[in-house]
Structure formats: structure tokens, C-alpha cells
PDB file of C-alpha atoms and ligand atoms in Angstrom:
ATOM      1  CA  MET A   1     -12.872 -10.273  -8.105  1.00 94.00           C
ATOM      2  CA  GLU A   2     -12.175  -7.585 -10.706  1.00 97.00           C
ATOM      3  CA  VAL A   3      -9.403  -5.053 -10.393  1.00 98.00           C
ATOM      4  CA  ILE A   4     -10.065  -1.734 -12.166  1.00 98.00           C
ATOM      5  CA  PRO A   5      -7.081   0.644 -12.333  1.00 98.00           C
ATOM      6  CA  LEU A   6      -8.003   4.203 -11.248  1.00 98.00           C
ATOM      7  CA  GLY A   7      -5.058   6.428 -10.943  1.00 91.00           C
ATOM      8  CA  PRO A   8      -1.754   7.434 -12.740  1.00 97.00           C
ATOM      9  CA  GLY A   9       0.077   4.101 -12.267  1.00 97.00           C
ATOM     10  CA  PHE A  10      -1.421   3.157  -8.908  1.00 98.00           C
ATOM     11  CA  ALA A  11      -4.865   2.962  -7.124  1.00 98.00           C
ATOM     12  CA  ALA A  12      -7.543   0.422  -8.201  1.00 98.00           C
ATOM     13  CA  GLU A  13     -11.155  -0.357  -7.488  1.00 98.00           C
ATOM     14  CA  LEU A  14     -11.963  -3.979  -6.444  1.00 98.00           C
ATOM     15  CA  ARG A  15     -15.300  -5.201  -7.788  1.00 98.00           C
ATOM     16  CA  GLY A  16     -17.172  -8.385  -6.995  1.00 97.00           C
ATOM     17  CA  VAL A  17     -15.900  -8.618  -3.439  1.00 97.00           C
ATOM     18  CA  THR A  18     -17.117  -7.163  -0.145  1.00 98.00           C
ATOM     19  CA  LEU A  19     -15.303  -6.350   3.085  1.00 98.00           C
ATOM     20  CA  ALA A  20     -17.300  -9.175   4.625  1.00 98.00           C
ATOM     21  CA  ASP A  21     -16.007 -11.621   2.027  1.00 98.00           C
ATOM     22  CA  ILE A  22     -12.451 -10.588   2.750  1.00 98.00           C
ATOM     23  CA  ALA A  23     -12.963 -10.881   6.491  1.00 98.00           C
ATOM     24  CA  ALA A  24     -14.518 -14.340   6.210  1.00 98.00           C
ATOM     25  CA  ASP A  25     -12.688 -16.009   3.364  1.00 97.00           C
ATOM     26  CA  ASP A  26      -8.939 -16.791   3.033  1.00 98.00           C
ATOM     27  CA  ALA A  27      -8.861 -16.843  -0.766  1.00 98.00           C
ATOM     28  CA  SER A  28     -10.633 -13.441  -0.971  1.00 98.00           C
ATOM     29  CA  TYR A  29      -8.122 -12.063   1.549  1.00 98.00           C
ATOM     30  CA  ALA A  30      -5.197 -13.374  -0.386  1.00 98.00           C
ATOM     31  CA  ALA A  31      -6.468 -11.808  -3.695  1.00 98.00           C
ATOM     32  CA  ALA A  32      -7.126  -8.462  -1.913  1.00 98.00           C
ATOM     33  CA  ARG A  33      -3.797  -8.518  -0.235  1.00 98.00           C
ATOM     34  CA  ALA A  34      -2.059  -9.127  -3.552  1.00 98.00           C
ATOM     35  CA  ALA A  35      -3.881  -6.174  -5.028  1.00 98.00           C
ATOM     36  CA  PHE A  36      -2.954  -3.996  -2.039  1.00 98.00           C
ATOM     37  CA  GLU A  37       0.750  -4.819  -2.452  1.00 98.00           C
ATOM     38  CA  GLU A  38       0.466  -3.994  -6.180  1.00 98.00           C
ATOM     39  CA  HIS A  39      -1.765  -0.958  -6.342  1.00 98.00           C
ATOM     40  CA  SER A  40      -1.197   0.755  -2.995  1.00 98.00           C
ATOM     41  CA  VAL A  41      -4.759   2.257  -2.852  1.00 98.00           C
ATOM     42  CA  LEU A  42      -7.880   0.102  -2.988  1.00 98.00           C
ATOM     43  CA  VAL A  43     -11.412   1.376  -3.387  1.00 98.00           C
ATOM     44  CA  PHE A  44     -14.484  -0.613  -2.503  1.00 98.00           C
ATOM     45  CA  ARG A  45     -17.910   0.887  -3.542  1.00 98.00           C
ATOM     46  CA  ASP A  46     -21.426   0.296  -2.220  1.00 97.00           C
ATOM     47  CA  GLN A  47     -20.378  -1.391   1.044  1.00 97.00           C
ATOM     48  CA  GLU A  48     -22.705  -1.792   3.973  1.00 94.00           C
ATOM     49  CA  VAL A  49     -20.273  -0.722   6.628  1.00 96.00           C
ATOM     50  CA  THR A  50     -20.597  -1.195  10.428  1.00 97.00           C
ATOM     51  CA  ASP A  51     -17.828  -0.484  12.924  1.00 97.00           C
ATOM     52  CA  GLU A  52     -17.615  -4.217  13.652  1.00 97.00           C
ATOM     53  CA  GLY A  53     -17.492  -5.161   9.977  1.00 98.00           C
ATOM     54  CA  GLN A  54     -14.842  -2.567   9.250  1.00 98.00           C
ATOM     55  CA  LEU A  55     -12.716  -3.843  12.113  1.00 98.00           C
ATOM     56  CA  ALA A  56     -13.107  -7.467  11.170  1.00 98.00           C
ATOM     57  CA  PHE A  57     -11.951  -6.606   7.597  1.00 98.00           C
ATOM     58  CA  SER A  58      -9.042  -4.472   8.921  1.00 98.00           C
ATOM     59  CA  ARG A  59      -7.740  -7.186  11.298  1.00 98.00           C
ATOM     60  CA  ARG A  60      -7.055  -9.380   8.269  1.00 98.00           C
ATOM     61  CA  PHE A  61      -4.131  -7.147   7.413  1.00 98.00           C
ATOM     62  CA  GLY A  62      -2.522  -7.070  10.903  1.00 98.00           C
ATOM     63  CA  PRO A  63      -2.906  -5.772  14.423  1.00 98.00           C
ATOM     64  CA  PRO A  64      -5.192  -2.660  14.723  1.00 98.00           C
ATOM     65  CA  GLU A  65      -3.796   0.408  16.314  1.00 97.00           C
ATOM     66  CA  VAL A  66      -5.302   1.760  19.531  1.00 94.00           C
ATOM     67  CA  THR A  67      -6.372   5.353  18.910  1.00 92.00           C
ATOM     68  CA  LYS A  68      -3.970   7.862  20.549  1.00 87.00           C
ATOM     69  CA  VAL A  69      -4.674  10.381  23.223  1.00 87.00           C
ATOM     70  CA  GLY A  70      -6.248  13.567  21.913  1.00 87.00           C
ATOM     71  CA  SER A  71      -8.195  11.972  19.040  1.00 87.00           C
ATOM     72  CA  LEU A  72     -11.824  11.156  19.003  1.00 90.00           C
ATOM     73  CA  GLY A  73     -12.120   7.412  19.666  1.00 89.00           C
ATOM     74  CA  THR A  74      -9.119   7.341  21.979  1.00 92.00           C
ATOM     75  CA  GLY A  75      -8.528   3.962  23.554  1.00 92.00           C
ATOM     76  CA  SER A  76     -10.686   2.194  20.915  1.00 95.00           C
ATOM     77  CA  HIS A  77      -9.667   0.785  17.488  1.00 96.00           C
ATOM     78  CA  PHE A  78     -11.534   3.570  15.636  1.00 96.00           C
ATOM     79  CA  VAL A  79     -10.497   7.124  14.710  1.00 95.00           C
ATOM     80  CA  ILE A  80     -13.636   9.325  14.297  1.00 94.00           C
ATOM     81  CA  LEU A  81     -13.048  12.169  11.803  1.00 93.00           C
ATOM     82  CA  THR A  82     -16.022  14.411  12.157  1.00 92.00           C
ATOM     83  CA  THR A  83     -17.185  18.004  12.133  1.00 92.00           C
ATOM     84  CA  ILE A  84     -20.279  17.249  14.152  1.00 93.00           C
ATOM     85  CA  GLY A  85     -20.063  18.499  17.713  1.00 92.00           C
ATOM     86  CA  GLU A  86     -21.532  16.950  20.825  1.00 90.00           C
ATOM     87  CA  ASP A  87     -24.683  18.977  20.334  1.00 92.00           C
ATOM     88  CA  GLY A  88     -25.323  17.400  16.940  1.00 91.00           C
ATOM     89  CA  LYS A  89     -24.418  20.589  15.078  1.00 94.00           C
ATOM     90  CA  VAL A  90     -21.511  21.288  12.722  1.00 94.00           C
ATOM     91  CA  VAL A  91     -18.635  22.795  14.693  1.00 93.00           C
ATOM     92  CA  PRO A  92     -17.319  26.369  13.986  1.00 91.00           C
ATOM     93  CA  PRO A  93     -14.084  26.719  11.912  1.00 86.00           C
ATOM     94  CA  ASP A  94     -11.901  27.454  14.913  1.00 86.00           C
ATOM     95  CA  HIS A  95     -13.072  24.316  16.802  1.00 89.00           C
ATOM     96  CA  ARG A  96     -10.493  21.623  17.480  1.00 85.00           C
ATOM     97  CA  TYR A  97     -12.212  19.144  15.120  1.00 86.00           C
ATOM     98  CA  ALA A  98     -12.094  21.675  12.329  1.00 87.00           C
ATOM     99  CA  MET A  99      -8.466  22.432  12.996  1.00 88.00           C
ATOM    100  CA  ARG A 100      -7.674  18.692  12.892  1.00 85.00           C
ATOM    101  CA  ASN A 101      -9.229  18.557   9.444  1.00 88.00           C
ATOM    102  CA  LYS A 102      -6.961  21.357   8.380  1.00 90.00           C
ATOM    103  CA  ALA A 103      -3.921  19.426   9.576  1.00 91.00           C
ATOM    104  CA  ASN A 104      -5.199  16.462   7.496  1.00 93.00           C
ATOM    105  CA  GLN A 105      -5.058  18.671   4.438  1.00 95.00           C
ATOM    106  CA  LEU A 106      -1.242  18.569   4.564  1.00 95.00           C
ATOM    107  CA  TRP A 107       0.420  15.759   2.626  1.00 97.00           C
ATOM    108  CA  HIS A 108       1.117  12.961   4.979  1.00 96.00           C
ATOM    109  CA  THR A 109       1.262   9.257   5.708  1.00 97.00           C
ATOM    110  CA  ASP A 110      -0.563   8.052   8.762  1.00 96.00           C
ATOM    111  CA  SER A 111       1.198   7.232  12.003  1.00 96.00           C
ATOM    112  CA  SER A 112       4.854   7.869  10.880  1.00 96.00           C
ATOM    113  CA  PHE A 113       5.148   9.713  14.203  1.00 96.00           C
ATOM    114  CA  LYS A 114       4.301   6.660  16.250  1.00 96.00           C
ATOM    115  CA  ARG A 115       6.720   4.093  17.819  1.00 96.00           C
ATOM    116  CA  THR A 116       5.154   1.593  15.503  1.00 97.00           C
ATOM    117  CA  PRO A 117       4.136   3.042  12.095  1.00 98.00           C
ATOM    118  CA  ALA A 118       1.111   1.998  10.082  1.00 98.00           C
ATOM    119  CA  LEU A 119       0.899  -0.544   7.295  1.00 98.00           C
ATOM    120  CA  THR A 120      -2.525   0.517   6.146  1.00 98.00           C
ATOM    121  CA  SER A 121      -5.431   2.782   6.921  1.00 98.00           C
ATOM    122  CA  ILE A 122      -9.034   1.901   6.161  1.00 98.00           C
ATOM    123  CA  LEU A 123     -11.458   4.814   5.847  1.00 98.00           C
ATOM    124  CA  SER A 124     -15.231   4.539   5.440  1.00 98.00           C
ATOM    125  CA  ALA A 125     -17.604   7.340   4.515  1.00 96.00           C
ATOM    126  CA  ARG A 126     -20.533   7.514   6.864  1.00 95.00           C
ATOM    127  CA  ILE A 127     -21.771  11.176   6.318  1.00 95.00           C
ATOM    128  CA  ILE A 128     -20.262  13.130   3.370  1.00 95.00           C
ATOM    129  CA  PRO A 129     -20.690  16.690   2.175  1.00 94.00           C
ATOM    130  CA  GLU A 130     -22.506  17.438  -1.094  1.00 94.00           C
ATOM    131  CA  ARG A 131     -19.145  18.475  -2.742  1.00 93.00           C
ATOM    132  CA  GLY A 132     -15.592  18.692  -1.702  1.00 96.00           C
ATOM    133  CA  GLY A 133     -13.965  16.625   1.055  1.00 95.00           C
ATOM    134  CA  GLU A 134     -12.164  14.373  -1.403  1.00 97.00           C
ATOM    135  CA  THR A 135      -9.013  12.381  -0.345  1.00 98.00           C
ATOM    136  CA  GLU A 136      -6.096  12.816  -2.662  1.00 98.00           C
ATOM    137  CA  PHE A 137      -3.356  10.230  -2.967  1.00 98.00           C
ATOM    138  CA  VAL A 138       0.196  10.123  -4.508  1.00 98.00           C
ATOM    139  CA  SER A 139       2.527   7.166  -4.873  1.00 98.00           C
ATOM    140  CA  THR A 140       5.842   7.547  -3.073  1.00 98.00           C
ATOM    141  CA  ARG A 141       6.877   4.358  -4.782  1.00 98.00           C
ATOM    142  CA  LEU A 142       6.503   5.861  -8.310  1.00 98.00           C
ATOM    143  CA  ALA A 143       8.027   9.104  -7.100  1.00 98.00           C
ATOM    144  CA  PHE A 144      11.112   7.244  -5.795  1.00 98.00           C
ATOM    145  CA  GLU A 145      11.449   5.436  -9.122  1.00 97.00           C
ATOM    146  CA  ARG A 146      11.413   8.831 -10.906  1.00 97.00           C
ATOM    147  CA  LEU A 147      14.447  10.127  -8.874  1.00 98.00           C
ATOM    148  CA  ASP A 148      18.041   9.945 -10.228  1.00 97.00           C
ATOM    149  CA  PRO A 149      19.998   6.886  -9.140  1.00 98.00           C
ATOM    150  CA  ALA A 150      22.495   8.774  -7.018  1.00 98.00           C
ATOM    151  CA  LEU A 151      19.754  10.389  -4.935  1.00 98.00           C
ATOM    152  CA  ARG A 152      17.900   7.081  -4.623  1.00 98.00           C
ATOM    153  CA  ALA A 153      21.082   5.420  -3.251  1.00 98.00           C
ATOM    154  CA  LYS A 154      21.645   8.303  -0.778  1.00 98.00           C
ATOM    155  CA  LEU A 155      18.046   8.187   0.461  1.00 98.00           C
ATOM    156  CA  ALA A 156      18.125   4.480   0.933  1.00 97.00           C
ATOM    157  CA  ASN A 157      20.692   5.056   3.648  1.00 97.00           C
ATOM    158  CA  SER A 158      19.222   8.262   5.143  1.00 98.00           C
ATOM    159  CA  PHE A 159      16.958   8.618   8.165  1.00 98.00           C
ATOM    160  CA  ALA A 160      14.388  11.241   8.886  1.00 98.00           C
ATOM    161  CA  TRP A 161      12.826  12.409  12.169  1.00 98.00           C
ATOM    162  CA  HIS A 162       9.038  12.509  12.356  1.00 97.00           C
ATOM    163  CA  ASP A 163       7.103  14.458  15.058  1.00 95.00           C
ATOM    164  CA  TYR A 164       3.375  14.826  15.408  1.00 94.00           C
ATOM    165  CA  ALA A 165       3.766  18.303  17.031  1.00 93.00           C
ATOM    166  CA  HIS A 166       5.693  19.455  13.931  1.00 92.00           C
ATOM    167  CA  SER A 167       2.841  18.813  11.473  1.00 91.00           C
ATOM    168  CA  ARG A 168       0.258  20.272  13.902  1.00 91.00           C
ATOM    169  CA  GLY A 169       2.441  23.307  14.537  1.00 91.00           C
ATOM    170  CA  GLN A 170       2.098  24.151  10.803  1.00 90.00           C
ATOM    171  CA  ILE A 171      -1.646  24.787  11.392  1.00 91.00           C
ATOM    172  CA  ALA A 172      -1.522  26.516  14.751  1.00 89.00           C
ATOM    173  CA  PRO A 173       1.037  26.800  17.495  1.00 87.00           C
ATOM    174  CA  GLY A 174       0.058  24.516  20.313  1.00 85.00           C
ATOM    175  CA  LEU A 175      -2.439  22.422  18.288  1.00 89.00           C
ATOM    176  CA  ALA A 176      -0.648  19.334  19.606  1.00 91.00           C
ATOM    177  CA  SER A 177      -1.472  19.330  23.388  1.00 91.00           C
ATOM    178  CA  PRO A 178       1.136  18.811  26.045  1.00 92.00           C
ATOM    179  CA  GLU A 179      -0.504  15.413  26.621  1.00 92.00           C
ATOM    180  CA  GLU A 180       0.015  14.449  22.963  1.00 92.00           C
ATOM    181  CA  ARG A 181       3.584  15.751  22.920  1.00 93.00           C
ATOM    182  CA  ALA A 182       4.466  13.606  26.005  1.00 92.00           C
ATOM    183  CA  ALA A 183       2.793  10.503  24.423  1.00 92.00           C
ATOM    184  CA  LEU A 184       4.397  11.047  21.057  1.00 93.00           C
ATOM    185  CA  PRO A 185       8.158  11.962  21.188  1.00 95.00           C
ATOM    186  CA  PRO A 186       9.936  12.285  17.794  1.00 96.00           C
ATOM    187  CA  VAL A 187      10.835   9.052  16.032  1.00 97.00           C
ATOM    188  CA  CYS A 188      13.419   8.284  13.364  1.00 97.00           C
ATOM    189  CA  TRP A 189      12.831   6.153  10.221  1.00 98.00           C
ATOM    190  CA  ARG A 190      14.714   5.216   7.084  1.00 98.00           C
ATOM    191  CA  MET A 191      13.624   7.492   4.219  1.00 98.00           C
ATOM    192  CA  VAL A 192      12.967   4.497   1.870  1.00 98.00           C
ATOM    193  CA  TRP A 193      10.655   1.632   2.716  1.00 98.00           C
ATOM    194  CA  LYS A 194      11.282  -1.572   0.754  1.00 98.00           C
ATOM    195  CA  ASN A 195       8.203  -3.713   0.148  1.00 98.00           C
ATOM    196  CA  PRO A 196       9.348  -7.272   1.059  1.00 98.00           C
ATOM    197  CA  VAL A 197       6.750  -8.905  -1.223  1.00 98.00           C
ATOM    198  CA  ASN A 198       7.753  -7.239  -4.515  1.00 98.00           C
ATOM    199  CA  GLY A 199      11.070  -5.654  -3.599  1.00 98.00           C
ATOM    200  CA  ARG A 200       9.905  -2.143  -4.710  1.00 98.00           C
ATOM    201  CA  ASN A 201      11.158   0.864  -2.741  1.00 98.00           C
ATOM    202  CA  ALA A 202       9.060   3.931  -1.793  1.00 98.00           C
ATOM    203  CA  LEU A 203       9.931   7.213  -0.198  1.00 98.00           C
ATOM    204  CA  TYR A 204       8.779   7.363   3.380  1.00 98.00           C
ATOM    205  CA  LEU A 205       7.846  11.044   3.980  1.00 96.00           C
ATOM    206  CA  ALA A 206       5.116  13.016   5.684  1.00 94.00           C
ATOM    207  CA  SER A 207       4.074  16.439   7.030  1.00 94.00           C
ATOM    208  CA  HIS A 208       5.398  14.978  10.274  1.00 95.00           C
ATOM    209  CA  ALA A 209       9.011  14.763   8.891  1.00 95.00           C
ATOM    210  CA  TYR A 210      11.084  17.748   9.936  1.00 96.00           C
ATOM    211  CA  ALA A 211      14.791  16.784   9.971  1.00 97.00           C
ATOM    212  CA  VAL A 212      17.319  14.409   8.378  1.00 98.00           C
ATOM    213  CA  GLU A 213      19.696  12.572  10.630  1.00 97.00           C
ATOM    214  CA  GLY A 214      23.338  13.926  10.188  1.00 96.00           C
ATOM    215  CA  MET A 215      22.268  16.995   8.200  1.00 97.00           C
ATOM    216  CA  GLU A 216      22.129  20.644   9.337  1.00 97.00           C
ATOM    217  CA  PRO A 217      18.455  21.493  10.227  1.00 96.00           C
ATOM    218  CA  ALA A 218      18.034  23.898   7.246  1.00 97.00           C
ATOM    219  CA  GLU A 219      19.713  21.483   4.781  1.00 97.00           C
ATOM    220  CA  GLY A 220      17.587  18.552   6.019  1.00 97.00           C
ATOM    221  CA  LYS A 221      14.386  20.605   5.851  1.00 96.00           C
ATOM    222  CA  ALA A 222      15.337  21.682   2.322  1.00 97.00           C
ATOM    223  CA  LEU A 223      15.830  18.086   1.255  1.00 98.00           C
ATOM    224  CA  ILE A 224      12.478  17.071   2.697  1.00 97.00           C
ATOM    225  CA  ASP A 225      10.708  19.992   0.999  1.00 97.00           C
ATOM    226  CA  GLU A 226      12.343  19.145  -2.365  1.00 97.00           C
ATOM    227  CA  LEU A 227      11.234  15.510  -2.024  1.00 98.00           C
ATOM    228  CA  MET A 228       7.726  16.527  -1.008  1.00 97.00           C
ATOM    229  CA  ALA A 229       7.412  18.702  -4.114  1.00 97.00           C
ATOM    230  CA  ALA A 230       8.763  15.936  -6.360  1.00 97.00           C
ATOM    231  CA  VAL A 231       6.286  13.379  -4.881  1.00 97.00           C
ATOM    232  CA  THR A 232       3.268  15.682  -5.139  1.00 97.00           C
ATOM    233  CA  ALA A 233       4.051  17.073  -8.637  1.00 96.00           C
ATOM    234  CA  PRO A 234       0.904  18.029 -10.629  1.00 95.00           C
ATOM    235  CA  GLY A 235      -0.625  15.174 -12.552  1.00 95.00           C
ATOM    236  CA  SER A 236       0.690  12.415 -10.226  1.00 97.00           C
ATOM    237  CA  SER A 237      -2.320  12.051  -7.877  1.00 98.00           C
ATOM    238  CA  TYR A 238      -5.469  10.037  -7.642  1.00 98.00           C
ATOM    239  CA  VAL A 239      -8.325  12.075  -6.183  1.00 98.00           C
ATOM    240  CA  HIS A 240     -11.067  10.005  -4.512  1.00 98.00           C
ATOM    241  CA  ALA A 241     -14.449  11.750  -4.613  1.00 98.00           C
ATOM    242  CA  TRP A 242     -16.457  10.026  -1.881  1.00 97.00           C
ATOM    243  CA  LYS A 243     -19.858   8.446  -2.286  1.00 96.00           C
ATOM    244  CA  SER A 244     -21.896   7.026   0.519  1.00 92.00           C
ATOM    245  CA  GLY A 245     -20.944   3.340   1.003  1.00 95.00           C
ATOM    246  CA  ASP A 246     -17.287   3.906  -0.081  1.00 98.00           C
ATOM    247  CA  VAL A 247     -14.447   2.329   1.706  1.00 98.00           C
ATOM    248  CA  VAL A 248     -10.819   3.198   0.725  1.00 98.00           C
ATOM    249  CA  MET A 249      -7.688   1.625   2.037  1.00 98.00           C
ATOM    250  CA  TRP A 250      -4.099   2.636   1.404  1.00 98.00           C
ATOM    251  CA  ASP A 251      -0.549   1.496   1.927  1.00 98.00           C
ATOM    252  CA  ASN A 252       1.079   3.996   4.287  1.00 98.00           C
ATOM    253  CA  ARG A 253       4.511   2.607   3.243  1.00 98.00           C
ATOM    254  CA  ALA A 254       4.090   3.611  -0.377  1.00 98.00           C
ATOM    255  CA  THR A 255       1.707   6.575  -0.553  1.00 98.00           C
ATOM    256  CA  MET A 256       0.934   9.916   0.916  1.00 98.00           C
ATOM    257  CA  HIS A 257      -2.539  11.533   1.057  1.00 98.00           C
ATOM    258  CA  ARG A 258      -4.296  14.729   2.067  1.00 97.00           C
ATOM    259  CA  GLY A 259      -7.865  15.656   2.707  1.00 96.00           C
ATOM    260  CA  ARG A 260      -9.438  18.324   0.493  1.00 96.00           C
ATOM    261  CA  PRO A 261     -11.630  21.056   1.908  1.00 95.00           C
ATOM    262  CA  TRP A 262     -15.367  21.308   1.684  1.00 94.00           C
ATOM    263  CA  PRO A 263     -17.874  23.995   2.697  1.00 92.00           C
ATOM    264  CA  ALA A 264     -17.468  24.510   6.459  1.00 88.00           C
ATOM    265  CA  HIS A 265     -21.254  24.413   7.268  1.00 91.00           C
ATOM    266  CA  GLU A 266     -21.591  20.830   5.767  1.00 93.00           C
ATOM    267  CA  ALA A 267     -21.247  17.809   8.038  1.00 94.00           C
ATOM    268  CA  ARG A 268     -18.711  15.018   7.409  1.00 94.00           C
ATOM    269  CA  TYR A 269     -18.316  11.855   9.462  1.00 95.00           C
ATOM    270  CA  MET A 270     -15.690   9.318   8.551  1.00 96.00           C
ATOM    271  CA  VAL A 271     -14.362   6.308  10.491  1.00 97.00           C
ATOM    272  CA  ARG A 272     -10.763   5.098  10.186  1.00 97.00           C
ATOM    273  CA  THR A 273      -9.193   1.884  11.343  1.00 98.00           C
ATOM    274  CA  THR A 274      -5.390   1.645  11.177  1.00 98.00           C
ATOM    275  CA  ILE A 275      -3.274  -1.457  11.053  1.00 98.00           C
ATOM    276  CA  SER A 276       0.279  -1.407  12.503  1.00 98.00           C
ATOM    277  CA  ALA A 277       3.179  -2.501  10.325  1.00 98.00           C
ATOM    278  CA  THR A 278       4.932  -5.710  11.399  1.00 98.00           C
ATOM    279  CA  ALA A 279       8.292  -7.427  10.578  1.00 98.00           C
ATOM    280  CA  ALA A 280       6.496  -9.199   7.637  1.00 98.00           C
ATOM    281  CA  ASP A 281       5.774  -5.672   6.190  1.00 98.00           C
ATOM    282  CA  GLY A 282       9.417  -4.661   6.266  1.00 98.00           C
ATOM    283  CA  LEU A 283       9.280  -2.720   9.510  1.00 98.00           C
ATOM    284  CA  GLU A 284      12.666  -3.867  10.906  1.00 97.00           C
ATOM    285  CA  SER A 285      14.642  -2.440   7.987  1.00 97.00           C
ATOM    286  CA  MET A 286      13.104   1.008   8.673  1.00 98.00           C
ATOM    287  CA  ARG A 287      14.803   1.367  12.094  1.00 97.00           C
ATOM    288  CA  PRO A 288      18.000   3.425  12.172  1.00 95.00           C
ATOM    289  CA  PRO A 289      21.302   1.899  13.425  1.00 88.00           C
ATOM    290  CA  ALA A 290      21.306   1.823  17.217  1.00 77.00           C
ATOM    291  CA  LYS A 291      23.772   4.639  17.766  1.00 57.00           C
ATOM    292  CA  GLN A 292      21.651   7.091  15.708  1.00 48.00           C
ATOM    293  CA  ALA A 293      18.509   6.066  17.517  1.00 50.00           C
ATOM    294  CA  ALA A 294      20.158   6.607  20.892  1.00 49.00           C
ATOM    295  CA  GLU A 295      20.390  10.388  20.243  1.00 50.00           C
TER     296      GLU A 295
HETATM  297 FE1  LIG B   1      -4.367  10.664   7.122  1.00 82.87          FE
END
């Protein structure tokens, strides 16, 4: 297996190994897992991907999420990100699928709004537009390490509230349905996620974050906005331009990502599997002290 660095200090392509190798073989998994902990974003090219093959690969990294209500693929282990409607045609720009894609164009980490957040997401390209539709990544680990020590110390003991309805509300009021709001009440996480394998800290932030525990709403929002700007500073991203057969996985503890737009008339069909974080991934240290969580 060869590791080819791709981005500014993070992200790498793995060559000489397939998803099937990693699913089937312990040594291949161990090597890929080590690369995942180190590089945060891994790219696999020229894969022959089936849903079953993607899921078998994904399961190596932990328990797969069950897709939430209101998403295409609900109740299964797959999230379908598509602009193709039931009639086989590309949906109009005001269609719910297209609005979801707009929400994905905000910087975020997947599933921070869930009761159990995600360790990693695995995304495979099935149908891609001619141009555009890239996925752009930043390292919240490298961003954390750029902050001044006093701010780092403060953030390590700060907790932010995350809410799915907040990120969707930035696109259109009511984009999160009453059913989704009921299923996904706001959750609170430490603002720094420590990787238990290498001890490196990363900011834990997303478009879903809207408030900081113990701060006035405006003050907390200003801190979140300031950190989002620092993390996404120009020159700090890796932009993945999709080719057919690409699979990309990322560490939701140490990165943020956003989708990039593409011409609205062009079809795009992507399949995501998402693996929940567990105690071995540092999840327990992310929970707020009990009295804060009780609010
Ligand atoms: Fe995402």
C-alpha cells in the first residue's frame, strides 16, 4: 500500500489497496486505519463499488449509522445524495433534494447533531456531473494547532450546542421538517476532540453549531463564526474533484467539508455510509459534565 499526500498537511490517496482488500484482510485494514488516523481524509481511485462492498468496507471502522428520518435511504445504512427524481429526471432547483444539496454546501462535519456523532463518512461517486460538484475539506486539527495557546486551553473546556434545524434554517426556514426536529433535538459536545491514538486535538465545529454553553447567544455565535473563519481560511483546503470509481472517506472528528455547486441540470448520484464514533474513538471525553447536559 502506497500513501500519496494530497492536501496542505492532510489528506492522502491510498494506492495498491482496494475497499475489498480492507474489508477482507486484517493487515490491510490496520494499514488503512493508521493512514486514516494520520491523514484524516483518504482517497481511493478506480474502485468497483457496490452498496454491499461499500458497507462491508465501512463496517471495518465501527458500527454503521441507520439513516435518519427525512433523508433518502431512511432506515437503511445508506444515505443517497441525488438530484435524480422518481421519474428519472433531474429535479428542479427548488426541489427538496436540491435544497439538501445547498445545505451540504455549508461547512460542516457529518452527524454532530446526532445523539451519537460520526467517526467517519465514506462517500462513493456513482453518477457525477461533467464539472463542479467537488467536495472540499479542511483540517480542524491543523486549524486548532494554529490557534494561540490561551484560546486552545479555553476551547478544550468549552461546549457547543449543535442542531440540525439550525443548519437547515440557514438555507430555508422550515427546511428541517417537524418530524426531523422531533427526532433530532439539540445536542452538546466539547469543542475539541482529542484523538486517542495520536493525542492530537481538533476543533469540533459545524454549520450545525449555534451556541456555546455558558456564553450569551450573540457572544457564543461570534466565537463560532470566528473559529469557522479561521478553520476555513483560504489556502487551507483540499478540494476533491470526483472521478467515476472514486471513494473518499474522512474523519469527522478532525475535518470539516462542504459540497461545491455544479450546473443544476446535470445529474449527480452519490452514496454515503457513516460510521458512529465509539469510546475507542474518544467519544466519552466529548460529553459535557452532567449538570450542563441536563439543561
Ligand atoms: Fe456532509
